CSV table of C-alpha atoms (C1' of nucleotides) in Angstrom, one decimal:
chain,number,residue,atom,x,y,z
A,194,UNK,CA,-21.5,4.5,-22.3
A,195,UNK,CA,-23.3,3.3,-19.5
A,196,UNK,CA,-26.4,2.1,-22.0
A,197,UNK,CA,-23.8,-0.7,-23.1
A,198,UNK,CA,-24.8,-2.6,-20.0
A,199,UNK,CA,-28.2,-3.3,-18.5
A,200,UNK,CA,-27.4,-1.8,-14.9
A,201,UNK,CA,-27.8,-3.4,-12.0
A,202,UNK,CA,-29.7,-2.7,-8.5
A,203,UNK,CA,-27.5,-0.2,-6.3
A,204,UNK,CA,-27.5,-2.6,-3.7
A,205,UNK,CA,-25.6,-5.2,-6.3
A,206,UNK,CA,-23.2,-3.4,-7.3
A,207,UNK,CA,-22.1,-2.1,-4.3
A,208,UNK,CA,-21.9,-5.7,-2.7
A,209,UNK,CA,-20.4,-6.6,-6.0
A,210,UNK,CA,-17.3,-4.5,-5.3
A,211,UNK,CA,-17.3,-4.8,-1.8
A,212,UNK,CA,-16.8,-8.6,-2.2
A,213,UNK,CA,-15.5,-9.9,-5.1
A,214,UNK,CA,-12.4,-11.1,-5.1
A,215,UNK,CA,-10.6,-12.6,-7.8
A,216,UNK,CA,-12.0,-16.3,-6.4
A,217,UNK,CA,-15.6,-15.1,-7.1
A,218,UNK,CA,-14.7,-12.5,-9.4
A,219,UNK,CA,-15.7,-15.0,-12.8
A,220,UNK,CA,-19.1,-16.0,-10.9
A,221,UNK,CA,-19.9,-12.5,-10.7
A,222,UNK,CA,-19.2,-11.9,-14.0
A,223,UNK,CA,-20.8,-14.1,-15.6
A,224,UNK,CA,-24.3,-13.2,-13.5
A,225,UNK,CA,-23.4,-9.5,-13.9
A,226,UNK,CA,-24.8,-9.0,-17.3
A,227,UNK,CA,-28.6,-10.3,-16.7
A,228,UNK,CA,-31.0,-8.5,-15.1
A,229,UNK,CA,-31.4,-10.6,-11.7
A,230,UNK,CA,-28.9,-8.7,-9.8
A,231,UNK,CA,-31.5,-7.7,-6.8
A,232,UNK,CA,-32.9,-11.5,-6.9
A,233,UNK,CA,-29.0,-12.6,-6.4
A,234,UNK,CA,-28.9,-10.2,-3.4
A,235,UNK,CA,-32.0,-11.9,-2.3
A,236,UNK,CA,-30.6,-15.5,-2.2
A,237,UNK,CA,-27.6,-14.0,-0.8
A,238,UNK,CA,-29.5,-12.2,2.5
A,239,UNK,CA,-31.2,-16.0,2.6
A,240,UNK,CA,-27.9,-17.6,4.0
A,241,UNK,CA,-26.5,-14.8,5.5
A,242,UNK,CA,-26.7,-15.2,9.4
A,243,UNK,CA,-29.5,-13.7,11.8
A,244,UNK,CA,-29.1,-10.6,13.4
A,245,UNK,CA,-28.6,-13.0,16.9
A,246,UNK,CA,-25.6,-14.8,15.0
A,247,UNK,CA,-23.3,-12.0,14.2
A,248,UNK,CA,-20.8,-10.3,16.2
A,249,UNK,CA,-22.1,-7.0,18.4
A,250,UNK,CA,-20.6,-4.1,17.1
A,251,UNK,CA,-19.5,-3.4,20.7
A,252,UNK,CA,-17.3,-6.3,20.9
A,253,UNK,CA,-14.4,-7.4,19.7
A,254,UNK,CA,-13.9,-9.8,16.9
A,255,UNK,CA,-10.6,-11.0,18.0
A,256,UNK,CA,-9.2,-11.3,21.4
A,257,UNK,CA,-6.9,-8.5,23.0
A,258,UNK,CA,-4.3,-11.6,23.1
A,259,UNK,CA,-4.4,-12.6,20.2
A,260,UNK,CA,-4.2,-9.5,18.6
A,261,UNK,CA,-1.0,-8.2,20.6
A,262,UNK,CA,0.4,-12.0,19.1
A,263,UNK,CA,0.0,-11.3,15.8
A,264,UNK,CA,1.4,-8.0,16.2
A,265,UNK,CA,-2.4,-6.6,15.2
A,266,UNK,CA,-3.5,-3.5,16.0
A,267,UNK,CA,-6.5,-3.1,18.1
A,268,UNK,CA,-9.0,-1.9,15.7
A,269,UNK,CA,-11.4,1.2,17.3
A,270,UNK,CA,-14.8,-0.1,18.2
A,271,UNK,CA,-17.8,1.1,15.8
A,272,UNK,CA,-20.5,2.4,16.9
A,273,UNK,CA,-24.1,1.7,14.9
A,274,UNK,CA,-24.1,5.5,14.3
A,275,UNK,CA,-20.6,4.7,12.4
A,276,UNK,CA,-22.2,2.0,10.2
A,277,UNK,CA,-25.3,4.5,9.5
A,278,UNK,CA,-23.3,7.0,8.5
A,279,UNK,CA,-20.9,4.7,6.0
A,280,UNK,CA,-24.1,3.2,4.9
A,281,UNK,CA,-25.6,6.5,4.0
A,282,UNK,CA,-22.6,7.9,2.6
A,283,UNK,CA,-21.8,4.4,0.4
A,284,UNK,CA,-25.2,4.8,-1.0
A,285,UNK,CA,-25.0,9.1,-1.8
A,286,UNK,CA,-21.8,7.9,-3.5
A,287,UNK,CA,-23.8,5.0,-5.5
A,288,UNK,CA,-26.4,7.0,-6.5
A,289,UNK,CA,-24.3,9.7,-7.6
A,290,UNK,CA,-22.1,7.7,-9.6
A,291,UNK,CA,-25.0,6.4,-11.5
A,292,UNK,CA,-26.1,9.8,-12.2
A,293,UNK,CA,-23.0,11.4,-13.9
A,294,UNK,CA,-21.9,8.5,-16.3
A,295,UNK,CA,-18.3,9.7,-17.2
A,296,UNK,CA,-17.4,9.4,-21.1
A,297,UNK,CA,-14.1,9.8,-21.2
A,298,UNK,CA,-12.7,8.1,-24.2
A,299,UNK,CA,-10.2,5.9,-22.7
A,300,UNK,CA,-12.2,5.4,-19.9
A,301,UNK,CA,-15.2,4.5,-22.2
A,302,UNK,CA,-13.1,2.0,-24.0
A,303,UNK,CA,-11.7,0.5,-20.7
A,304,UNK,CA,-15.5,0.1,-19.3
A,305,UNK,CA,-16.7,-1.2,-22.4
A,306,UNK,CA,-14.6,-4.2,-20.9
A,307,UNK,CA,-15.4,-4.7,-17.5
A,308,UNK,CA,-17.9,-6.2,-16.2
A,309,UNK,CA,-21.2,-4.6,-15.3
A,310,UNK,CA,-20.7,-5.4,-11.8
A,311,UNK,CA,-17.7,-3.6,-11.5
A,312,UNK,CA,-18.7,-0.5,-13.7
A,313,UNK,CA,-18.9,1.8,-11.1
A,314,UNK,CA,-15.5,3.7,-9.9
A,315,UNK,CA,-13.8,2.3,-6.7
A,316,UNK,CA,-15.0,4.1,-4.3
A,317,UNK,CA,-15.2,1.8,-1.0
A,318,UNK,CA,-16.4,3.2,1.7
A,319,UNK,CA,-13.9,3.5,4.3
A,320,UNK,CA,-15.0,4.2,8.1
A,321,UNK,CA,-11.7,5.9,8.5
A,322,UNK,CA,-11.2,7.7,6.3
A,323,UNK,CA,-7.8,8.9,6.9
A,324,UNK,CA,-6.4,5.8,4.9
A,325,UNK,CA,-5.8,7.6,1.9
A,326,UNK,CA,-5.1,11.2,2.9
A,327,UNK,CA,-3.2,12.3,5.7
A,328,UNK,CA,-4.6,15.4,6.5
A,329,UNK,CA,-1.6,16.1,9.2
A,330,UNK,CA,1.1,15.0,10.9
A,331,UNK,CA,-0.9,14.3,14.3
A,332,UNK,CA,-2.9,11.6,11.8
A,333,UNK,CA,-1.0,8.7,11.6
A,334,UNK,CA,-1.2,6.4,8.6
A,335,UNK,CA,-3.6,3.4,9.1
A,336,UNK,CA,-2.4,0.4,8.9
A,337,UNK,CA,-2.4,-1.9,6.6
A,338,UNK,CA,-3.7,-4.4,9.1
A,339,UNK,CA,-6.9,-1.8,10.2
A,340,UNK,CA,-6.7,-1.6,6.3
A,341,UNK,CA,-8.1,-5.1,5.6
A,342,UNK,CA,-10.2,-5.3,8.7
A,343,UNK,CA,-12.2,-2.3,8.5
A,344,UNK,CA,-15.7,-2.5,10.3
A,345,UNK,CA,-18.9,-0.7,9.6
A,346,UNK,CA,-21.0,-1.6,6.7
A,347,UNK,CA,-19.1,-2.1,3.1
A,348,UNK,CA,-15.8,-1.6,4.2
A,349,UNK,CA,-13.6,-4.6,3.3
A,350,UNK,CA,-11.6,-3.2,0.1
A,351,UNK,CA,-8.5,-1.7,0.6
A,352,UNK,CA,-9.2,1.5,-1.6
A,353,UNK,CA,-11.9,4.4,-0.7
A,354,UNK,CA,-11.7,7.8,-1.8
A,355,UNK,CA,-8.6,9.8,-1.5
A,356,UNK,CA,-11.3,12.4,-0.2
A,357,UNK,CA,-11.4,13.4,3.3
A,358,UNK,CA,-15.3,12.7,4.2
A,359,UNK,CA,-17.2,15.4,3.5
A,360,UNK,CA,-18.7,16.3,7.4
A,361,UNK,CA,-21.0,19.3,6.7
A,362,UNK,CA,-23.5,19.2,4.0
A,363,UNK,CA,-23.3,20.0,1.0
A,364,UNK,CA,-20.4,22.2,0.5
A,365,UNK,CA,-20.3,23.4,-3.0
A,366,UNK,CA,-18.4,26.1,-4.0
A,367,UNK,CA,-17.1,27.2,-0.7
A,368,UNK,CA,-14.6,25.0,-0.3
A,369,UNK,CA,-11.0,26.7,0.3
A,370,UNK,CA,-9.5,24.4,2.8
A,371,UNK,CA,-6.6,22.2,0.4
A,372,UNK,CA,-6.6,18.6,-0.2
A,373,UNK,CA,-5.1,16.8,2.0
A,374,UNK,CA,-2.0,15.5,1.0
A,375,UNK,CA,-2.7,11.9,-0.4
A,376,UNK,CA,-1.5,8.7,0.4
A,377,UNK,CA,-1.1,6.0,-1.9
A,378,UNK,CA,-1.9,3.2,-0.4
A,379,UNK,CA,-1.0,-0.5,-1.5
A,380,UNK,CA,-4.3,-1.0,-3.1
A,381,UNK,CA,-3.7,2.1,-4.7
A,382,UNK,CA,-0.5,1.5,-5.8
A,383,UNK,CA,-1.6,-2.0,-7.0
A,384,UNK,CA,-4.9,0.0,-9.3
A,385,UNK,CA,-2.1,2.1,-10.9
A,386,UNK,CA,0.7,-0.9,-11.8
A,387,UNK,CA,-2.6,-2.6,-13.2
A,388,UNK,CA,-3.5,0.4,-15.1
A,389,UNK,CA,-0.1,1.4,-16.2
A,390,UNK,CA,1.0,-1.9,-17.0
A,391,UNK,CA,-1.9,-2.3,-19.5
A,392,UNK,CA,-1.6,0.8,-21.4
A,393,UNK,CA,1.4,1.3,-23.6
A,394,UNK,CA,4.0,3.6,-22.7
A,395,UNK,CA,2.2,5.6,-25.4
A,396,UNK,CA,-0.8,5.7,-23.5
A,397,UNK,CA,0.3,5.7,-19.4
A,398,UNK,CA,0.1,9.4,-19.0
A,399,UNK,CA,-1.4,10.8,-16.1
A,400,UNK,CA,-4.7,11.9,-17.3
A,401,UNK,CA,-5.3,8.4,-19.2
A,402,UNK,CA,-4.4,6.8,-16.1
A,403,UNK,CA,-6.4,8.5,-14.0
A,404,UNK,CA,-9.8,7.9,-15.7
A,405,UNK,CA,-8.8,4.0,-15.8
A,406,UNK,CA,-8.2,4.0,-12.4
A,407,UNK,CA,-11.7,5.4,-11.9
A,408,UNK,CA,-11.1,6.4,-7.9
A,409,UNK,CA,-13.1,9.3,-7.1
A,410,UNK,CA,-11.2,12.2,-5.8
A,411,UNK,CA,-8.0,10.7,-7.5
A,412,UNK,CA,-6.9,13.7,-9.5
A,413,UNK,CA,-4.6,13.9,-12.3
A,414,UNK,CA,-1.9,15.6,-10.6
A,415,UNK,CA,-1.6,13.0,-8.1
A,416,UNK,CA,-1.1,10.7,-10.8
A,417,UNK,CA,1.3,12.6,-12.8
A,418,UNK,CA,3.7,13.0,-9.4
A,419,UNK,CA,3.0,8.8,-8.8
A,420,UNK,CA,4.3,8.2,-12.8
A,421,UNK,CA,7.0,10.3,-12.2
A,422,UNK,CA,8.3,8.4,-9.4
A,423,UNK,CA,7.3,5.1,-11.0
A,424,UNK,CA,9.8,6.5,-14.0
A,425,UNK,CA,12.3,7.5,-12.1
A,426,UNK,CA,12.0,4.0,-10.3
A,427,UNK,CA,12.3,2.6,-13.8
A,428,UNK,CA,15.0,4.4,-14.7
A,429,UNK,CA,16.8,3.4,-12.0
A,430,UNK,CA,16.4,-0.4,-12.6
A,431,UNK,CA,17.3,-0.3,-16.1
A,432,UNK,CA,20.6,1.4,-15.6
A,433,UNK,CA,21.3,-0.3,-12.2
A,434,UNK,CA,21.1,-4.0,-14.0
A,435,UNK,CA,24.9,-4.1,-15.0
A,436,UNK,CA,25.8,-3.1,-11.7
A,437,UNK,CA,26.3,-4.8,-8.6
A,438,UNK,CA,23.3,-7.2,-8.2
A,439,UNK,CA,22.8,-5.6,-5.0
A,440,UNK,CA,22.2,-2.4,-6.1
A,441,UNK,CA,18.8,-3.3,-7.6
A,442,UNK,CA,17.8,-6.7,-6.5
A,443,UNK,CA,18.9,-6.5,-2.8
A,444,UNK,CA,16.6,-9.0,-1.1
A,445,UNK,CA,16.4,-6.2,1.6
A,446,UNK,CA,14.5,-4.3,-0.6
A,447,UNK,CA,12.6,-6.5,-2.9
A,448,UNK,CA,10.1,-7.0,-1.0
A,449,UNK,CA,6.6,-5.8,-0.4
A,450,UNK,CA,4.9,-9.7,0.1
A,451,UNK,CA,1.7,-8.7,0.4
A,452,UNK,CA,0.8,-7.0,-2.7
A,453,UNK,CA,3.4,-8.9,-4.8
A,454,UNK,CA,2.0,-12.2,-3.5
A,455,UNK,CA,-1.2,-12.2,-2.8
A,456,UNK,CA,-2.0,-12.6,-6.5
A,457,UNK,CA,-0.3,-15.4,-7.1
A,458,UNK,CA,-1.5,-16.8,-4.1
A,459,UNK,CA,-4.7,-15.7,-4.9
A,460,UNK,CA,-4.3,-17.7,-8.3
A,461,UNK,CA,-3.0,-21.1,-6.9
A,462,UNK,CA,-4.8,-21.1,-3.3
A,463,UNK,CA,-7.6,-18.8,-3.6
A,464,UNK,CA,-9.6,-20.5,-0.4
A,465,UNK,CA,-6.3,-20.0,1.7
A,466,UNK,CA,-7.3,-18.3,4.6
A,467,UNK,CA,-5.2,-14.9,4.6
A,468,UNK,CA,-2.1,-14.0,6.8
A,469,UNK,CA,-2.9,-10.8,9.0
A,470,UNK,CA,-0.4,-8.7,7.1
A,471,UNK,CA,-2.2,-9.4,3.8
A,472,UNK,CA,-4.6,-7.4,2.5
A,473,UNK,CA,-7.4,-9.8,2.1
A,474,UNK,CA,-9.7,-8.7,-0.7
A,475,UNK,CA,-8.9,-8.9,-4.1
A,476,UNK,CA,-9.5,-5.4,-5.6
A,477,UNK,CA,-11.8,-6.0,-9.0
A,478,UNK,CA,-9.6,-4.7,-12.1
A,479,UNK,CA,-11.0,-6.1,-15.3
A,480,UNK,CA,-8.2,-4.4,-17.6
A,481,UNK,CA,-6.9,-7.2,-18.1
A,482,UNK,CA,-9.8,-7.6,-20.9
A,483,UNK,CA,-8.8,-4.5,-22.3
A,484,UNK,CA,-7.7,-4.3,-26.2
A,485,UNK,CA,-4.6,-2.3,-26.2
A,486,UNK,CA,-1.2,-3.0,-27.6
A,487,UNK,CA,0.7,-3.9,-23.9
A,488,UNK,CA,4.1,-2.3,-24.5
A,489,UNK,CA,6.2,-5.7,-23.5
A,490,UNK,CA,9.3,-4.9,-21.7
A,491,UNK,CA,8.2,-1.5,-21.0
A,492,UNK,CA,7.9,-2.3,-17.2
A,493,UNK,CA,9.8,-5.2,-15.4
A,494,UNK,CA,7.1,-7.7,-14.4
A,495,UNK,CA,6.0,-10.8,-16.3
A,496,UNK,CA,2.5,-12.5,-17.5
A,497,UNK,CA,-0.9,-13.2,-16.1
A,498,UNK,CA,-1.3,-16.5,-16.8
A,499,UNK,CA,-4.8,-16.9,-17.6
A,500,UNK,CA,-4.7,-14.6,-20.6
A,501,UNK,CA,-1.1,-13.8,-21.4
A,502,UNK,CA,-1.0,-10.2,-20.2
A,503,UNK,CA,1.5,-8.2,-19.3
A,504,UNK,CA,1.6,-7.8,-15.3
A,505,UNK,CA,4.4,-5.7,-12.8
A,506,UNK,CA,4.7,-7.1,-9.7
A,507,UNK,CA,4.0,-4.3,-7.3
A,508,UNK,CA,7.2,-4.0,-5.7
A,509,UNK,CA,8.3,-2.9,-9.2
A,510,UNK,CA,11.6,-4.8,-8.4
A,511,UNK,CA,10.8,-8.4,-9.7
A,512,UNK,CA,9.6,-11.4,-8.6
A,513,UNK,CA,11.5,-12.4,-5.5
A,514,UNK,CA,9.7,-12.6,-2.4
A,515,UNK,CA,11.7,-12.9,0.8
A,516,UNK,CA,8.8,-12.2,2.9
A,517,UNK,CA,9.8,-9.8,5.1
A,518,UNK,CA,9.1,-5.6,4.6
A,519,UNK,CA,5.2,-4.7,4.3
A,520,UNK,CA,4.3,-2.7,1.8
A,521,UNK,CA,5.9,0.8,1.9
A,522,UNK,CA,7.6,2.3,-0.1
A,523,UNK,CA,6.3,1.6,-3.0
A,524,UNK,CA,9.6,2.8,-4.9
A,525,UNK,CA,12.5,1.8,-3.1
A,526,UNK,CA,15.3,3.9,-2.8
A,527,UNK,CA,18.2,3.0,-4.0
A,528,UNK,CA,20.7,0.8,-1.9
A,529,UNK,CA,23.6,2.9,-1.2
B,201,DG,C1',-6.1,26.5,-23.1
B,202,DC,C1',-4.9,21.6,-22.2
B,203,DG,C1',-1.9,18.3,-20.7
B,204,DC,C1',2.6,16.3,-20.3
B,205,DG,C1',6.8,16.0,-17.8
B,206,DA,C1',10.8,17.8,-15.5
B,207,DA,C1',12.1,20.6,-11.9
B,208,DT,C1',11.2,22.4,-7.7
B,209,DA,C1',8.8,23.0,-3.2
B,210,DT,C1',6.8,21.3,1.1
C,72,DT,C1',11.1,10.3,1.3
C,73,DA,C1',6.6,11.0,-0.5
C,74,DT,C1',3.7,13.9,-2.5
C,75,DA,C1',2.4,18.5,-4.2
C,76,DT,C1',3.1,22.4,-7.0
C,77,DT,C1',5.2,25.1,-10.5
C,78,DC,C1',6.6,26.0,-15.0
C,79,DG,C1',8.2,25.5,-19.7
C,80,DC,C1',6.9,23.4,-23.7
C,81,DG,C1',4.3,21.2,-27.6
DNA sequence: GCGCGAATAT
DNA sequence: TATATTCGCG
């Protein structure tokens, strides 16, 4: 499938994905098809600043203060060995992605409407890698704050590989340690609502889902245990709605302001500079160009506005916004 | 055998 | 609770 598009430079896409958010999403999309991807990374590296004019690695890019009074966690120092080694490892992935062209049919259909630019699977490069899997209890979850201002090379997105990093080499066959146990991040969470709320409830099984997602490492089993939690969650909502209107739309719970937010924000103020406690890049999902029969009413959510699809807000629990709970748990439990 | 989904386990 | 694993079924 991948002959449907001219491809681009390496070094394109994966600043394409990197950076795109939904303000500069439509530039990119329109210059993703033509051939002068490495001549747009050119006029790019013309305005970017010197070497002289950007921060040292070694020092901080906020103050200790003014961290600590936004609540912000202190993000660890990189060294230039860690931005080497997510360089190197962003490019392996690149490279490898552009080898094995996956042809799954859904899949094919669903990249048969993105844009070039975006055609490769999400797999941003995360410093830490420990965002999506938890590999034990001693490894605390990173936060969504470190989340959005990862350092190192390509390491803005919110979503990398549910894979631990590979440290050794090349470890083929001899691999017996387990996968870590995963963690479904916002941005996650947020690629699987998009997914799920595009596809029919014909079509949102695991396996279909998973290939749309198109995050490396993601496996269909850790789909299959998210759906089932997003359909008991459903379940939930639908026969809660006669009850008391606490039970399902208790302002405690419905929250989750980032995620369920930041789109619209993203929609009426896109130059807004972002609040520390929102993730602040836009996540590239072109299914919303895709062709299939949206199963209206299926999940709770409402309309994109710019084309009339079907969207769930990611809190799953409507539209209200009282600003105050960050992001977990995705499915909240039931008020009792 | 594959994949789904409910049940069960960790 | 969140996620993984198992298991029966089509």
């Amino acid at each position: 499938m991948e002959g449907d598009f001219p491809e681009m430079g390496e070094e394109a896409d994966a600043i394409d994905f990197d950076l795109l958010d939904s303000g500069t999403l439509e530039k990119a999309v329109e210059g993703g098809g033509d051939e002068g991807g490495e001549r747009r990374v050119l006029e790019w590296e013309a305005g970017l600043p010197s070497g002289e004019d950007l921060t040292p690695l070694s020092q901080m890019l906020i103050p200790p203060v003014l961290a600590s009074a936004f609540s912000m966690p202190l993000v660890e120092l990189k060294t230039m060995l860690d931005v080497h080694h997510a360089a190197q490892h962003t490019i392996s992935n690149l490279r490898r992605h552009h080898q094995n062209s996956a042809s799954g049919h859904p899949a094919a259909t669903y990249k048969r409407y993105k844009s070039s630019a975006t055609d490769d699977r999400v797999l941003l490069e995360s410093v830490d890698r420990k965002e999506c899997f938890n590999s034990g209890k001693d490894v605390p979850m990173m936060d969504p704050v470190a989340d959005s201002f990862v350092t190192g090379t390509a390491v803005i997105e919110g979503i990398s590989s549910p894979f631990p990093a590979e440290n050794s080499v090349e470890d083929n066959s001899t691999r017996t340690s387990k996968r870590p146990r995963m963690v479904w991040t916002p941005q996650l969470h947020k690629r699987f609502m998009d997914v799920v709320s595009h596809l029919g409830i014909k079509n949102a099984v695991p396996k279909t889902i998973m290939q749309l997602m198109n995050v490396e490492g993601l496996t269909r089993e850790n789909v299959a245990s998210h759906l089932q939690k997003y359909r008991l969650y459903l379940k939930r909502i639908q026969g809660d709605t006669d009850e008391g209107p606490s039970s399902s739309f208790d302002p405690l719970f419905a929250s989750m302001p980032v995620l369920q937010s930041f789109h619209e924000q993203q929609l009426q103020q896109p130059m807004q500079m972002q609040m520390p406690y929102t993730v602040p890049v836009m996540i590239p999902m072109p299914v919303y160009g895709m062709p299939h029969h949206h199963a209206h009413g299926v999940v709770p959510g409402g309309v994109f506005p710019e084309n009339g699809h079907p969207y769930v807000p990611n809190n799953w629990l409507g539209s209200n916004n009282f600003g105050s709970v960050v992001s977990y748990p995705h499915f909240f439990p039931k008020n009792t």
